[in-house]
PDB file of C-alpha atoms and ligand atoms in Angstrom:
ATOM      1  CA  UNK A   1      71.866  46.831  15.636  1.00 69.00           C
ATOM      2  CA  UNK A   2      69.430  49.779  15.570  1.00 78.00           C
ATOM      3  CA  UNK A   3      66.229  49.380  13.567  1.00 96.00           C
ATOM      4  CA  UNK A   4      65.747  50.576   9.995  1.00 98.00           C
ATOM      5  CA  UNK A   5      65.030  54.338  10.058  1.00 98.00           C
ATOM      6  CA  UNK A   6      61.508  54.578   8.669  1.00 98.00           C
ATOM      7  CA  UNK A   7      58.824  57.166   7.999  1.00 98.00           C
ATOM      8  CA  UNK A   8      55.336  55.777   7.484  1.00 99.00           C
ATOM      9  CA  UNK A   9      53.192  57.905   5.171  1.00 98.00           C
ATOM     10  CA  UNK A  10      49.602  56.751   5.446  1.00 98.00           C
ATOM     11  CA  UNK A  11      45.860  57.506   5.313  1.00 98.00           C
ATOM     12  CA  UNK A  12      44.360  55.500   8.187  1.00 98.00           C
ATOM     13  CA  UNK A  13      42.257  53.705   7.087  1.00 96.00           C
ATOM     14  CA  UNK A  14      41.430  50.337   8.629  1.00 98.00           C
ATOM     15  CA  UNK A  15      44.344  48.455   7.034  1.00 98.00           C
ATOM     16  CA  UNK A  16      46.725  51.394   7.527  1.00 98.00           C
ATOM     17  CA  UNK A  17      45.883  51.194  11.242  1.00 98.00           C
ATOM     18  CA  UNK A  18      46.761  47.478  11.254  1.00 98.00           C
ATOM     19  CA  UNK A  19      50.015  48.249   9.407  1.00 98.00           C
ATOM     20  CA  UNK A  20      50.905  50.923  11.986  1.00 98.00           C
ATOM     21  CA  UNK A  21      50.231  48.570  14.894  1.00 98.00           C
ATOM     22  CA  UNK A  22      52.482  45.941  13.305  1.00 98.00           C
ATOM     23  CA  UNK A  23      55.295  48.403  12.576  1.00 98.00           C
ATOM     24  CA  UNK A  24      55.163  49.966  16.042  1.00 98.00           C
ATOM     25  CA  UNK A  25      55.418  46.513  17.641  1.00 98.00           C
ATOM     26  CA  UNK A  26      58.945  45.933  16.332  1.00 97.00           C
ATOM     27  CA  UNK A  27      61.138  48.852  17.494  1.00 97.00           C
ATOM     28  CA  UNK A  28      64.320  46.753  17.302  1.00 96.00           C
ATOM     29  CA  UNK A  29      63.734  46.182  13.578  1.00 98.00           C
ATOM     30  CA  UNK A  30      61.918  49.362  12.546  1.00 98.00           C
ATOM     31  CA  UNK A  31      62.932  52.715  13.977  1.00 98.00           C
ATOM     32  CA  UNK A  32      59.755  54.652  13.164  1.00 98.00           C
ATOM     33  CA  UNK A  33      61.012  58.244  13.052  1.00 98.00           C
ATOM     34  CA  UNK A  34      57.614  59.722  12.219  1.00 98.00           C
ATOM     35  CA  UNK A  35      54.179  59.018  10.857  1.00 98.00           C
ATOM     36  CA  UNK A  36      53.027  61.385   8.133  1.00 98.00           C
ATOM     37  CA  UNK A  37      49.413  61.432   7.029  1.00 98.00           C
ATOM     38  CA  UNK A  38      47.591  62.360   3.868  1.00 98.00           C
ATOM     39  CA  UNK A  39      43.985  62.719   2.754  1.00 97.00           C
ATOM     40  CA  UNK A  40      42.812  59.497   1.169  1.00 97.00           C
ATOM     41  CA  UNK A  41      40.446  56.944   2.611  1.00 97.00           C
ATOM     42  CA  UNK A  42      38.946  59.791   4.653  1.00 97.00           C
ATOM     43  CA  UNK A  43      39.786  63.510   4.853  1.00 96.00           C
ATOM     44  CA  UNK A  44      43.110  64.848   6.072  1.00 97.00           C
ATOM     45  CA  UNK A  45      41.934  65.933   9.528  1.00 97.00           C
ATOM     46  CA  UNK A  46      40.611  62.433  10.188  1.00 98.00           C
ATOM     47  CA  UNK A  47      43.660  60.529   8.907  1.00 98.00           C
ATOM     48  CA  UNK A  48      45.914  62.669  11.144  1.00 98.00           C
ATOM     49  CA  UNK A  49      43.616  62.172  14.141  1.00 98.00           C
ATOM     50  CA  UNK A  50      43.482  58.433  13.469  1.00 98.00           C
ATOM     51  CA  UNK A  51      47.275  58.130  13.275  1.00 98.00           C
ATOM     52  CA  UNK A  52      47.518  59.876  16.663  1.00 98.00           C
ATOM     53  CA  UNK A  53      44.971  57.462  18.128  1.00 98.00           C
ATOM     54  CA  UNK A  54      46.793  54.425  16.743  1.00 98.00           C
ATOM     55  CA  UNK A  55      50.175  55.496  18.130  1.00 98.00           C
ATOM     56  CA  UNK A  56      48.470  55.864  21.544  1.00 98.00           C
ATOM     57  CA  UNK A  57      46.935  52.432  21.230  1.00 98.00           C
ATOM     58  CA  UNK A  58      50.382  51.069  20.352  1.00 98.00           C
ATOM     59  CA  UNK A  59      51.836  52.691  23.484  1.00 97.00           C
ATOM     60  CA  UNK A  60      54.255  54.717  21.333  1.00 97.00           C
ATOM     61  CA  UNK A  61      53.324  58.345  22.173  1.00 96.00           C
ATOM     62  CA  UNK A  62      56.868  59.500  21.375  1.00 97.00           C
ATOM     63  CA  UNK A  63      56.457  58.866  17.628  1.00 98.00           C
ATOM     64  CA  UNK A  64      55.537  62.240  16.084  1.00 98.00           C
ATOM     65  CA  UNK A  65      52.650  62.565  13.640  1.00 98.00           C
ATOM     66  CA  UNK A  66      52.776  65.199  10.888  1.00 98.00           C
ATOM     67  CA  UNK A  67      49.601  65.995   8.966  1.00 98.00           C
ATOM     68  CA  UNK A  68      50.063  66.288   5.216  1.00 98.00           C
ATOM     69  CA  UNK A  69      48.228  67.435   2.158  1.00 98.00           C
ATOM     70  CA  UNK A  70      44.474  67.651   2.186  1.00 97.00           C
ATOM     71  CA  UNK A  71      43.895  66.916  -1.462  1.00 97.00           C
ATOM     72  CA  UNK A  72      45.542  65.200  -4.421  1.00 98.00           C
ATOM     73  CA  UNK A  73      48.001  67.176  -6.588  1.00 98.00           C
ATOM     74  CA  UNK A  74      45.676  67.623  -9.568  1.00 97.00           C
ATOM     75  CA  UNK A  75      42.472  65.625  -9.466  1.00 96.00           C
ATOM     76  CA  UNK A  76      39.490  65.947  -7.132  1.00 95.00           C
ATOM     77  CA  UNK A  77      39.613  63.907  -3.909  1.00 95.00           C
ATOM     78  CA  UNK A  78      38.236  60.338  -3.984  1.00 93.00           C
ATOM     79  CA  UNK A  79      37.259  59.041  -0.547  1.00 85.00           C
ATOM     80  CA  UNK A  80      36.981  55.363   0.358  1.00 87.00           C
ATOM     81  CA  UNK A  81      34.989  55.768   3.553  1.00 83.00           C
ATOM     82  CA  UNK A  82      32.573  53.116   2.300  1.00 87.00           C
ATOM     83  CA  UNK A  83      35.416  50.639   2.989  1.00 91.00           C
ATOM     84  CA  UNK A  84      36.786  52.265   6.129  1.00 93.00           C
ATOM     85  CA  UNK A  85      33.759  53.732   7.912  1.00 93.00           C
ATOM     86  CA  UNK A  86      32.955  57.390   8.444  1.00 94.00           C
ATOM     87  CA  UNK A  87      35.770  57.792  10.963  1.00 97.00           C
ATOM     88  CA  UNK A  88      38.278  55.841   8.876  1.00 97.00           C
ATOM     89  CA  UNK A  89      38.756  53.314  11.675  1.00 98.00           C
ATOM     90  CA  UNK A  90      35.791  51.046  10.999  1.00 97.00           C
ATOM     91  CA  UNK A  91      33.790  50.634  14.177  1.00 95.00           C
ATOM     92  CA  UNK A  92      36.618  51.234  16.651  1.00 97.00           C
ATOM     93  CA  UNK A  93      35.615  53.875  19.189  1.00 95.00           C
ATOM     94  CA  UNK A  94      37.201  57.225  18.338  1.00 97.00           C
ATOM     95  CA  UNK A  95      37.827  60.334  20.453  1.00 96.00           C
ATOM     96  CA  UNK A  96      40.197  63.284  20.469  1.00 97.00           C
ATOM     97  CA  UNK A  97      43.762  61.972  20.932  1.00 97.00           C
ATOM     98  CA  UNK A  98      45.764  62.952  24.039  1.00 97.00           C
ATOM     99  CA  UNK A  99      48.242  64.698  21.733  1.00 97.00           C
ATOM    100  CA  UNK A 100      47.540  65.892  18.219  1.00 98.00           C
ATOM    101  CA  UNK A 101      49.826  66.214  15.208  1.00 98.00           C
ATOM    102  CA  UNK A 102      52.937  68.417  15.268  1.00 98.00           C
ATOM    103  CA  UNK A 103      52.658  71.967  13.980  1.00 98.00           C
ATOM    104  CA  UNK A 104      54.961  71.380  10.979  1.00 98.00           C
ATOM    105  CA  UNK A 105      53.383  69.831   7.896  1.00 98.00           C
ATOM    106  CA  UNK A 106      54.252  66.412   6.505  1.00 98.00           C
ATOM    107  CA  UNK A 107      55.831  67.661   3.271  1.00 98.00           C
ATOM    108  CA  UNK A 108      58.195  70.037   5.095  1.00 98.00           C
ATOM    109  CA  UNK A 109      59.000  67.334   7.577  1.00 98.00           C
ATOM    110  CA  UNK A 110      59.858  64.834   4.854  1.00 98.00           C
ATOM    111  CA  UNK A 111      62.159  67.324   3.127  1.00 98.00           C
ATOM    112  CA  UNK A 112      63.816  68.407   6.339  1.00 98.00           C
ATOM    113  CA  UNK A 113      64.345  64.854   7.639  1.00 98.00           C
ATOM    114  CA  UNK A 114      65.735  63.566   4.363  1.00 98.00           C
ATOM    115  CA  UNK A 115      68.116  66.512   4.141  1.00 98.00           C
ATOM    116  CA  UNK A 116      69.301  66.285   7.728  1.00 98.00           C
ATOM    117  CA  UNK A 117      69.845  62.500   7.974  1.00 98.00           C
ATOM    118  CA  UNK A 118      72.713  60.793   6.153  1.00 97.00           C
ATOM    119  CA  UNK A 119      72.005  60.086   2.474  1.00 97.00           C
ATOM    120  CA  UNK A 120      70.553  56.620   1.964  1.00 98.00           C
ATOM    121  CA  UNK A 121      69.467  56.329   5.599  1.00 97.00           C
ATOM    122  CA  UNK A 122      65.693  56.744   5.596  1.00 98.00           C
ATOM    123  CA  UNK A 123      63.179  54.316   4.097  1.00 98.00           C
ATOM    124  CA  UNK A 124      59.628  55.468   3.350  1.00 98.00           C
ATOM    125  CA  UNK A 125      56.664  53.142   3.769  1.00 99.00           C
ATOM    126  CA  UNK A 126      53.752  54.599   1.814  1.00 99.00           C
ATOM    127  CA  UNK A 127      50.312  53.130   2.408  1.00 98.00           C
ATOM    128  CA  UNK A 128      48.114  55.890   1.003  1.00 98.00           C
ATOM    129  CA  UNK A 129      48.029  58.113  -2.080  1.00 98.00           C
ATOM    130  CA  UNK A 130      51.570  59.319  -2.862  1.00 98.00           C
ATOM    131  CA  UNK A 131      50.641  63.013  -2.615  1.00 98.00           C
ATOM    132  CA  UNK A 132      53.008  63.993   0.224  1.00 98.00           C
ATOM    133  CA  UNK A 133      56.017  62.232  -1.235  1.00 98.00           C
ATOM    134  CA  UNK A 134      55.453  63.601  -4.738  1.00 98.00           C
ATOM    135  CA  UNK A 135      54.998  67.132  -3.389  1.00 98.00           C
ATOM    136  CA  UNK A 136      58.228  66.779  -1.404  1.00 98.00           C
ATOM    137  CA  UNK A 137      60.078  65.508  -4.505  1.00 98.00           C
ATOM    138  CA  UNK A 138      58.714  68.364  -6.578  1.00 98.00           C
ATOM    139  CA  UNK A 139      59.696  70.955  -4.000  1.00 98.00           C
ATOM    140  CA  UNK A 140      63.119  69.470  -3.234  1.00 98.00           C
ATOM    141  CA  UNK A 141      64.352  67.185  -6.033  1.00 98.00           C
ATOM    142  CA  UNK A 142      67.617  66.636  -4.119  1.00 98.00           C
ATOM    143  CA  UNK A 143      65.790  64.395  -1.621  1.00 98.00           C
ATOM    144  CA  UNK A 144      65.260  61.644  -4.210  1.00 98.00           C
ATOM    145  CA  UNK A 145      68.889  60.578  -4.058  1.00 98.00           C
ATOM    146  CA  UNK A 146      68.809  60.688  -0.255  1.00 98.00           C
ATOM    147  CA  UNK A 147      65.954  58.168   0.145  1.00 98.00           C
ATOM    148  CA  UNK A 148      67.079  54.626   0.860  1.00 98.00           C
ATOM    149  CA  UNK A 149      63.959  53.056  -0.603  1.00 98.00           C
ATOM    150  CA  UNK A 150      60.232  53.668  -1.022  1.00 98.00           C
ATOM    151  CA  UNK A 151      58.080  50.649  -0.236  1.00 98.00           C
ATOM    152  CA  UNK A 152      54.498  51.358  -1.214  1.00 98.00           C
ATOM    153  CA  UNK A 153      51.144  49.653  -1.387  1.00 98.00           C
ATOM    154  CA  UNK A 154      49.594  50.491  -4.712  1.00 98.00           C
ATOM    155  CA  UNK A 155      48.631  49.423  -8.174  1.00 98.00           C
ATOM    156  CA  UNK A 156      47.379  46.311  -9.891  1.00 98.00           C
ATOM    157  CA  UNK A 157      48.464  44.285 -12.905  1.00 98.00           C
ATOM    158  CA  UNK A 158      47.118  40.718 -12.965  1.00 97.00           C
ATOM    159  CA  UNK A 159      44.273  41.421 -10.535  1.00 96.00           C
ATOM    160  CA  UNK A 160      42.568  44.391 -12.179  1.00 95.00           C
ATOM    161  CA  UNK A 161      41.368  47.264 -10.038  1.00 95.00           C
ATOM    162  CA  UNK A 162      39.498  47.587  -6.769  1.00 94.00           C
ATOM    163  CA  UNK A 163      38.143  51.135  -7.142  1.00 95.00           C
ATOM    164  CA  UNK A 164      37.602  51.025 -10.906  1.00 96.00           C
ATOM    165  CA  UNK A 165      37.891  48.125 -13.323  1.00 96.00           C
ATOM    166  CA  UNK A 166      41.574  48.764 -13.902  1.00 95.00           C
ATOM    167  CA  UNK A 167      42.877  50.932 -11.052  1.00 98.00           C
ATOM    168  CA  UNK A 168      43.809  50.320  -7.453  1.00 98.00           C
ATOM    169  CA  UNK A 169      42.639  52.945  -4.941  1.00 97.00           C
ATOM    170  CA  UNK A 170      45.936  54.538  -3.792  1.00 98.00           C
ATOM    171  CA  UNK A 171      47.139  55.152  -7.338  1.00 98.00           C
ATOM    172  CA  UNK A 172      43.695  56.156  -8.641  1.00 98.00           C
ATOM    173  CA  UNK A 173      43.296  58.649  -5.784  1.00 98.00           C
ATOM    174  CA  UNK A 174      46.419  60.559  -6.888  1.00 98.00           C
ATOM    175  CA  UNK A 175      47.757  59.258 -10.204  1.00 98.00           C
ATOM    176  CA  UNK A 176      49.801  62.410 -10.855  1.00 98.00           C
ATOM    177  CA  UNK A 177      51.633  61.937  -7.558  1.00 98.00           C
ATOM    178  CA  UNK A 178      52.285  58.277  -8.349  1.00 98.00           C
ATOM    179  CA  UNK A 179      53.653  59.265 -11.734  1.00 98.00           C
ATOM    180  CA  UNK A 180      56.111  61.712 -10.169  1.00 98.00           C
ATOM    181  CA  UNK A 181      57.344  58.995  -7.806  1.00 98.00           C
ATOM    182  CA  UNK A 182      57.499  56.345 -10.545  1.00 98.00           C
ATOM    183  CA  UNK A 183      59.556  58.616 -12.812  1.00 97.00           C
ATOM    184  CA  UNK A 184      61.798  59.978 -10.068  1.00 98.00           C
ATOM    185  CA  UNK A 185      64.406  57.230 -10.199  1.00 97.00           C
ATOM    186  CA  UNK A 186      63.931  56.443  -6.516  1.00 98.00           C
ATOM    187  CA  UNK A 187      64.452  52.815  -5.452  1.00 98.00           C
ATOM    188  CA  UNK A 188      60.802  51.718  -5.490  1.00 98.00           C
ATOM    189  CA  UNK A 189      59.137  48.522  -4.267  1.00 98.00           C
ATOM    190  CA  UNK A 190      55.475  48.363  -5.163  1.00 98.00           C
ATOM    191  CA  UNK A 191      53.150  45.859  -3.525  1.00 98.00           C
ATOM    192  CA  UNK A 192      49.867  46.023  -5.372  1.00 98.00           C
ATOM    193  CA  UNK A 193      46.682  43.989  -5.450  1.00 98.00           C
ATOM    194  CA  UNK A 194      48.515  41.125  -7.193  1.00 98.00           C
ATOM    195  CA  UNK A 195      50.103  40.301  -3.830  1.00 98.00           C
ATOM    196  CA  UNK A 196      47.769  41.892  -1.303  1.00 98.00           C
ATOM    197  CA  UNK A 197      44.861  39.834  -2.653  1.00 97.00           C
ATOM    198  CA  UNK A 198      46.892  36.744  -1.737  1.00 98.00           C
ATOM    199  CA  UNK A 199      47.350  37.852   1.889  1.00 98.00           C
ATOM    200  CA  UNK A 200      43.800  37.689   3.169  1.00 97.00           C
ATOM    201  CA  UNK A 201      42.438  37.543   6.698  1.00 97.00           C
ATOM    202  CA  UNK A 202      40.461  34.318   6.326  1.00 97.00           C
ATOM    203  CA  UNK A 203      38.178  33.230   9.201  1.00 96.00           C
ATOM    204  CA  UNK A 204      40.716  30.656  10.537  1.00 96.00           C
ATOM    205  CA  UNK A 205      43.473  33.274  10.443  1.00 96.00           C
ATOM    206  CA  UNK A 206      41.277  35.830  12.223  1.00 96.00           C
ATOM    207  CA  UNK A 207      40.391  33.177  14.809  1.00 95.00           C
ATOM    208  CA  UNK A 208      44.088  32.946  15.732  1.00 94.00           C
ATOM    209  CA  UNK A 209      43.988  36.571  16.863  1.00 92.00           C
ATOM    210  CA  UNK A 210      41.386  35.710  19.485  1.00 90.00           C
ATOM    211  CA  UNK A 211      44.100  33.822  21.357  1.00 90.00           C
ATOM    212  CA  UNK A 212      46.083  37.046  21.782  1.00 94.00           C
ATOM    213  CA  UNK A 213      44.964  38.969  24.816  1.00 91.00           C
ATOM    214  CA  UNK A 214      45.949  42.598  24.347  1.00 96.00           C
ATOM    215  CA  UNK A 215      44.032  45.762  23.456  1.00 97.00           C
ATOM    216  CA  UNK A 216      46.126  46.029  20.285  1.00 98.00           C
ATOM    217  CA  UNK A 217      45.360  42.480  19.096  1.00 97.00           C
ATOM    218  CA  UNK A 218      41.684  42.958  19.959  1.00 97.00           C
ATOM    219  CA  UNK A 219      41.635  46.195  17.948  1.00 98.00           C
ATOM    220  CA  UNK A 220      43.182  44.418  14.951  1.00 98.00           C
ATOM    221  CA  UNK A 221      40.546  41.671  15.295  1.00 97.00           C
ATOM    222  CA  UNK A 222      37.822  44.316  15.295  1.00 97.00           C
ATOM    223  CA  UNK A 223      39.301  46.161  12.308  1.00 98.00           C
ATOM    224  CA  UNK A 224      39.574  42.946  10.295  1.00 97.00           C
ATOM    225  CA  UNK A 225      36.033  41.921  11.251  1.00 96.00           C
ATOM    226  CA  UNK A 226      34.840  45.312   9.967  1.00 97.00           C
ATOM    227  CA  UNK A 227      36.749  44.816   6.701  1.00 96.00           C
ATOM    228  CA  UNK A 228      35.336  41.302   6.347  1.00 95.00           C
ATOM    229  CA  UNK A 229      31.827  42.781   6.498  1.00 94.00           C
ATOM    230  CA  UNK A 230      32.545  45.588   4.016  1.00 94.00           C
ATOM    231  CA  UNK A 231      34.334  43.225   1.598  1.00 90.00           C
ATOM    232  CA  UNK A 232      31.288  40.937   1.704  1.00 89.00           C
ATOM    233  CA  UNK A 233      28.856  43.826   1.214  1.00 87.00           C
ATOM    234  CA  UNK A 234      30.597  46.137  -1.250  1.00 84.00           C
ATOM    235  CA  UNK A 235      33.978  44.622  -2.118  1.00 77.00           C
ATOM    236  CA  UNK A 236      34.947  41.619  -4.151  1.00 79.00           C
ATOM    237  CA  UNK A 237      33.274  39.263  -1.683  1.00 83.00           C
ATOM    238  CA  UNK A 238      36.243  37.259  -0.359  1.00 90.00           C
ATOM    239  CA  UNK A 239      38.057  37.564   2.967  1.00 95.00           C
ATOM    240  CA  UNK A 240      39.605  41.013   3.539  1.00 96.00           C
ATOM    241  CA  UNK A 241      43.003  41.568   1.896  1.00 97.00           C
ATOM    242  CA  UNK A 242      45.751  42.788   4.243  1.00 97.00           C
ATOM    243  CA  UNK A 243      46.812  45.515   1.782  1.00 98.00           C
ATOM    244  CA  UNK A 244      48.849  47.954   3.846  1.00 98.00           C
ATOM    245  CA  UNK A 245      50.240  45.428   6.344  1.00 98.00           C
ATOM    246  CA  UNK A 246      52.078  43.839   3.388  1.00 98.00           C
ATOM    247  CA  UNK A 247      54.380  46.869   3.284  1.00 98.00           C
ATOM    248  CA  UNK A 248      55.432  46.353   6.899  1.00 98.00           C
ATOM    249  CA  UNK A 249      55.690  42.594   6.449  1.00 98.00           C
ATOM    250  CA  UNK A 250      57.934  43.027   3.430  1.00 98.00           C
ATOM    251  CA  UNK A 251      60.222  45.344   5.402  1.00 98.00           C
ATOM    252  CA  UNK A 252      60.460  42.808   8.216  1.00 98.00           C
ATOM    253  CA  UNK A 253      60.490  39.586   6.216  1.00 98.00           C
ATOM    254  CA  UNK A 254      61.132  40.179   2.503  1.00 98.00           C
ATOM    255  CA  UNK A 255      61.423  36.432   1.876  1.00 98.00           C
ATOM    256  CA  UNK A 256      57.641  36.220   2.255  1.00 98.00           C
ATOM    257  CA  UNK A 257      57.288  37.933  -1.125  1.00 98.00           C
ATOM    258  CA  UNK A 258      58.533  37.365  -4.653  1.00 98.00           C
ATOM    259  CA  UNK A 259      59.181  40.497  -6.671  1.00 98.00           C
ATOM    260  CA  UNK A 260      59.992  41.074 -10.322  1.00 98.00           C
ATOM    261  CA  UNK A 261      61.888  43.992 -11.857  1.00 98.00           C
ATOM    262  CA  UNK A 262      59.599  46.096 -14.008  1.00 98.00           C
ATOM    263  CA  UNK A 263      59.181  49.346 -15.847  1.00 98.00           C
ATOM    264  CA  UNK A 264      56.274  51.218 -14.317  1.00 98.00           C
ATOM    265  CA  UNK A 265      54.066  53.837 -15.951  1.00 98.00           C
ATOM    266  CA  UNK A 266      50.915  55.429 -14.575  1.00 98.00           C
ATOM    267  CA  UNK A 267      47.838  56.409 -16.571  1.00 98.00           C
ATOM    268  CA  UNK A 268      47.058  60.047 -15.799  1.00 98.00           C
ATOM    269  CA  UNK A 269      44.793  61.030 -18.709  1.00 96.00           C
ATOM    270  CA  UNK A 270      42.076  58.533 -19.494  1.00 97.00           C
ATOM    271  CA  UNK A 271      38.891  58.961 -17.424  1.00 95.00           C
ATOM    272  CA  UNK A 272      38.217  55.247 -17.963  1.00 97.00           C
ATOM    273  CA  UNK A 273      41.545  53.883 -16.719  1.00 98.00           C
ATOM    274  CA  UNK A 274      42.845  56.768 -14.573  1.00 98.00           C
ATOM    275  CA  UNK A 275      45.457  55.448 -12.141  1.00 98.00           C
ATOM    276  CA  UNK A 276      46.062  52.188 -14.005  1.00 98.00           C
ATOM    277  CA  UNK A 277      49.576  50.881 -13.399  1.00 98.00           C
ATOM    278  CA  UNK A 278      51.183  49.735 -16.652  1.00 98.00           C
ATOM    279  CA  UNK A 279      53.680  47.183 -15.304  1.00 98.00           C
ATOM    280  CA  UNK A 280      56.048  46.005 -18.020  1.00 98.00           C
ATOM    281  CA  UNK A 281      58.345  43.055 -17.324  1.00 98.00           C
ATOM    282  CA  UNK A 282      59.934  43.178 -20.803  1.00 98.00           C
ATOM    283  CA  UNK A 283      62.776  45.550 -20.065  1.00 98.00           C
ATOM    284  CA  UNK A 284      64.965  47.219 -22.670  1.00 97.00           C
ATOM    285  CA  UNK A 285      67.254  50.203 -23.077  1.00 96.00           C
ATOM    286  CA  UNK A 286      64.237  52.395 -23.785  1.00 94.00           C
ATOM    287  CA  UNK A 287      62.217  50.770 -21.011  1.00 96.00           C
ATOM    288  CA  UNK A 288      64.592  50.329 -18.084  1.00 97.00           C
ATOM    289  CA  UNK A 289      63.732  48.900 -14.685  1.00 98.00           C
ATOM    290  CA  UNK A 290      62.069  51.551 -12.516  1.00 98.00           C
ATOM    291  CA  UNK A 291      60.558  49.422  -9.762  1.00 98.00           C
ATOM    292  CA  UNK A 292      60.266  46.009  -8.179  1.00 98.00           C
ATOM    293  CA  UNK A 293      56.742  44.647  -8.475  1.00 98.00           C
ATOM    294  CA  UNK A 294      55.206  42.149  -6.025  1.00 98.00           C
ATOM    295  CA  UNK A 295      53.958  39.002  -7.771  1.00 98.00           C
ATOM    296  CA  UNK A 296      53.659  36.361  -5.068  1.00 98.00           C
ATOM    297  CA  UNK A 297      53.244  36.190  -1.305  1.00 98.00           C
ATOM    298  CA  UNK A 298      53.429  33.442   1.312  1.00 98.00           C
ATOM    299  CA  UNK A 299      50.113  34.195   2.989  1.00 98.00           C
ATOM    300  CA  UNK A 300      50.448  31.675   5.824  1.00 97.00           C
ATOM    301  CA  UNK A 301      53.941  32.927   6.584  1.00 98.00           C
ATOM    302  CA  UNK A 302      52.689  36.508   6.464  1.00 98.00           C
ATOM    303  CA  UNK A 303      49.949  35.755   8.949  1.00 97.00           C
ATOM    304  CA  UNK A 304      52.423  33.974  11.246  1.00 97.00           C
ATOM    305  CA  UNK A 305      54.368  37.247  11.266  1.00 98.00           C
ATOM    306  CA  UNK A 306      51.198  39.217  12.025  1.00 98.00           C
ATOM    307  CA  UNK A 307      50.478  36.985  15.037  1.00 97.00           C
ATOM    308  CA  UNK A 308      54.094  37.110  16.147  1.00 97.00           C
ATOM    309  CA  UNK A 309      54.141  40.916  16.024  1.00 98.00           C
ATOM    310  CA  UNK A 310      50.801  41.338  17.753  1.00 98.00           C
ATOM    311  CA  UNK A 311      51.890  38.791  20.368  1.00 97.00           C
ATOM    312  CA  UNK A 312      54.530  41.285  21.506  1.00 96.00           C
ATOM    313  CA  UNK A 313      51.853  43.583  22.894  1.00 96.00           C
ATOM    314  CA  UNK A 314      50.312  43.026  26.299  1.00 80.00           C
TER     315      UNK A 314
HETATM  316  C1  BDR B 401      44.494  50.614  -0.507  1.00 56.66           C
HETATM  317  O1  BDR B 401      43.421  51.544  -0.601  1.00 56.66           O
HETATM  318  C2  BDR B 401      43.017  51.931   0.674  1.00 56.66           C
HETATM  319  O2  BDR B 401      41.625  51.988   0.756  1.00 56.66           O
HETATM  320  C3  BDR B 401      43.652  50.985   1.647  1.00 56.66           C
HETATM  321  O3  BDR B 401      43.951  51.622   2.875  1.00 56.66           O
HETATM  322  C4  BDR B 401      44.902  50.538   0.947  1.00 56.66           C
HETATM  323  O4  BDR B 401      45.969  51.414   1.184  1.00 56.66           O
HETATM  324  C5  BDR B 401      44.044  49.298  -1.109  1.00 56.66           C
HETATM  325  O5  BDR B 401      43.679  49.478  -2.431  1.00 56.66           O
HETATM  326 CA1   CA B 402      45.893  53.010   2.991  1.00 56.66          CA
END
């Protein structure tokens, strides 16, 4: 059976890079049609360059990269280069990629792909601010019904925020985009800090990667070591959460996660809580289900999957 047709919309980003390497390791399960990039952790030129470098590292030069929007829909850009390094790829060596992004932009590509493929065929994995997807939905509302599912990393309920007291970075960085997606009626799975903080790269888990002898596994080890240092210095102090990889892991092994139906609303006004995800489990006629929210993850099982996927390289 062919893999799930998938577009990965991302802002690499240390953990986005890990997510890409995992997704590109499983072509029989995930048919990555394209990678689209957006400004987020670092600027748009860098996230596009980084996606091109990661597809080369994965040995998947045929996967096209489309560069997307350079700034959020409404608010001013919020970078997270303190967590991802100036380049966005921690301390991995960077250079100009052998092949750059395609000439078409990400938003046009999303619209065109969703219109040209059969309805309900394409899944979107979103691991950055939702700017590209929201812009595509705004420009071409007909695409909403054509998307199979959006699986995104974003938001926080039980855990509180990681960029402000109450907001998670991806949603805070473009709350207006997240609101468009949340209200669109698209089939939405949201994996926020409540689950990604459970899937951490502890020292024993990172040590397992040392047994895998491939450039890709070594790069993941280096990226996670970088995140471990930044989490200790400027983050919450624990082992680094595998935020974006959770999206890929859920697509490959949904049983690793427990989700609950919820009504989702995004704070777009308050300077104090901008980007807060109001996740309501008490559903009613006036507050219908609009998303599935990740509440629990099997971290050991998730890391077994990570090792299994990385073991396919080399
Ligand atoms: C999210 O924010 C970004 O910095 C990471 O790449 C991840 O997508 C975690 O809050
Ligand atoms: Ca990201």
